[in-house]
Coordinates of C-alpha atoms in Angstrom, one line a residue:
M591 CA 0.0 0.0 0.0
P592 CA 1.5 3.4 -1.0
T593 CA 2.2 5.8 1.8
T594 CA 1.5 9.5 1.8
Q595 CA 3.7 12.2 3.2
V596 CA 2.9 15.9 3.3
I597 CA 5.7 18.1 2.1
H598 CA 5.5 21.9 1.7
I599 CA 6.7 23.0 -1.7
H600 CA 7.2 26.6 -2.6
V601 CA 4.3 27.8 -4.8
Q602 CA 6.7 28.9 -7.5
A603 CA 8.7 25.7 -7.6
P604 CA 8.8 23.9 -11.0
V605 CA 6.8 20.7 -11.5
K606 CA 8.8 17.6 -10.7
P607 CA 10.4 16.2 -13.8
A608 CA 10.1 12.6 -14.9
E609 CA 12.5 10.1 -13.3
G610 CA 15.8 10.3 -15.3
A611 CA 15.0 13.7 -16.8
P612 CA 17.4 16.6 -15.9
C613 CA 16.9 18.1 -12.4
N614 CA 14.9 21.3 -12.5
G615 CA 15.2 22.3 -8.9
C616 CA 11.6 21.2 -7.9
G617 CA 12.9 20.1 -4.5
V618 CA 10.6 17.1 -4.1
C619 CA 13.4 14.6 -3.3
C620 CA 15.2 16.9 -0.8
L621 CA 11.9 18.0 0.9
T622 CA 10.9 14.4 1.4
Q623 CA 14.1 13.1 2.9
P624 CA 17.8 14.1 2.9
C625 CA 20.3 12.2 0.8
P626 CA 23.3 10.6 2.5
L627 CA 25.1 14.0 2.6
G628 CA 22.0 15.7 3.8
I629 CA 21.7 13.2 6.6
V630 CA 25.1 14.3 7.9
L631 CA 24.3 18.0 7.4
S632 CA 20.7 17.7 8.8
G633 CA 21.3 15.2 11.6
T634 CA 18.2 13.3 10.6
R635 CA 17.1 10.6 8.1
T636 CA 13.6 11.9 7.7
G637 CA 11.9 15.2 6.6
A638 CA 13.3 18.0 4.6
C639 CA 17.1 18.4 4.2
A640 CA 18.5 21.3 6.3
A641 CA 20.9 22.1 3.4
L642 CA 18.1 22.7 0.9
R643 CA 17.8 26.4 -0.1
W644 CA 15.1 28.2 -2.1
R645 CA 16.3 30.8 -4.7
D646 CA 13.8 33.6 -5.5
D647 CA 16.0 34.8 -8.4
T648 CA 15.7 31.5 -10.2
S649 CA 12.4 30.1 -8.7
R650 CA 14.0 26.8 -7.8
Y651 CA 15.5 24.8 -5.0
I652 CA 19.2 24.3 -4.8
C653 CA 21.6 22.2 -2.6
G654 CA 23.2 24.6 -0.2
A655 CA 26.2 22.3 0.1
L656 CA 26.9 23.1 -3.5
A657 CA 25.8 26.7 -3.8
E658 CA 26.1 28.2 -0.3
P659 CA 28.6 26.0 1.6
D660 CA 29.5 28.8 4.1
S661 CA 25.9 29.3 5.1
V662 CA 25.2 25.6 5.4
L663 CA 28.3 24.9 7.5
Q664 CA 27.8 27.9 9.8
S665 CA 24.3 26.8 10.5
R666 CA 25.0 23.1 10.9
L667 CA 28.5 22.9 12.6
P668 CA 28.5 22.8 16.4
Q669 CA 29.7 26.1 17.9
G670 CA 33.1 24.7 18.8
L671 CA 33.7 23.6 15.2
V672 CA 32.5 26.8 13.4
W673 CA 36.2 27.6 12.8
L674 CA 36.2 24.8 10.2
T675 CA 33.7 26.6 8.0
R676 CA 36.4 28.2 5.8
P677 CA 38.5 25.1 5.1
L678 CA 35.4 22.9 4.7
S679 CA 33.7 25.4 2.4
A680 CA 36.5 25.0 -0.1
V681 CA 36.0 21.3 -0.5
L682 CA 32.3 20.7 0.3
P683 CA 30.9 21.8 -3.1
R684 CA 33.3 19.4 -4.9
L685 CA 32.4 16.5 -2.7
A686 CA 28.7 17.4 -2.7
H687 CA 28.6 17.5 -6.5
R688 CA 29.7 13.9 -6.5
W689 CA 27.8 12.7 -3.4
I690 CA 24.4 14.1 -4.6
A691 CA 25.0 12.9 -8.2
A692 CA 24.5 16.5 -9.5
G693 CA 23.9 16.6 -13.2
I694 CA 22.9 12.9 -13.4
G695 CA 19.1 13.6 -13.6
C696 CA 16.1 13.1 -11.4
D697 CA 16.4 9.9 -9.3
S698 CA 13.2 10.4 -7.5
S699 CA 10.3 8.0 -8.2
L700 CA 8.0 10.1 -6.0
Q701 CA 4.7 11.3 -7.5
P702 CA 3.6 14.6 -5.9
L703 CA -0.1 15.1 -5.7
A704 CA -1.8 18.5 -5.9
P705 CA -2.8 19.7 -2.4
G706 CA -6.3 19.1 -1.4
P707 CA -8.4 21.7 0.4
T708 CA -7.8 22.0 4.1
P709 CA -10.9 22.4 6.3
I710 CA -10.6 25.4 8.5
G711 CA -13.5 26.6 10.6
D712 CA -17.1 26.3 9.4
N713 CA -16.5 27.7 5.9
P714 CA -13.0 27.0 4.8
P715 CA -11.4 28.6 1.7
N716 CA -11.9 26.8 -1.5
F717 CA -15.1 25.4 -0.3
S718 CA -18.6 26.7 -1.1
P719 CA -21.3 26.2 1.4
P720 CA -23.9 23.7 0.3
P721 CA -26.8 25.3 -1.5
P722 CA -29.8 26.0 0.7
Q723 CA -32.4 23.3 0.6
P724 CA -35.9 24.3 -0.4
A725 CA -38.4 24.3 2.4
H726 CA -40.9 21.5 2.2
S727 CA -44.5 22.3 3.0
H728 CA -46.9 19.7 4.2
D729 CA -50.3 20.9 2.9

């Protein structure tokens, strides 16, 4: 039986490409669970990767280990090891490129579903109240 997981995708994110097609930065794979490098950087095996970054200028997700290694390392290294940010930032993008298989293509078989309406209160958005029923008279 298929499982369902809710992930929160930026409204401007591109639609997930077919498995094997070039990555377009949709973020589905990294929002679902971190890759092996993401597990190290996030400290967890489930949920969104802590290294995932949204780029407003390109309307896509990127791997922070590739594009923003300083930011990722500063936010993820323990306080006593922050001094390692500079030397690790020099090698992290090269290692990340290989470890996340950048440029290989989409390796996610996940199939995102469009979000359904979320009931909120008595009259949630995207819902219309039922039409009034005609009154029945008993003559």
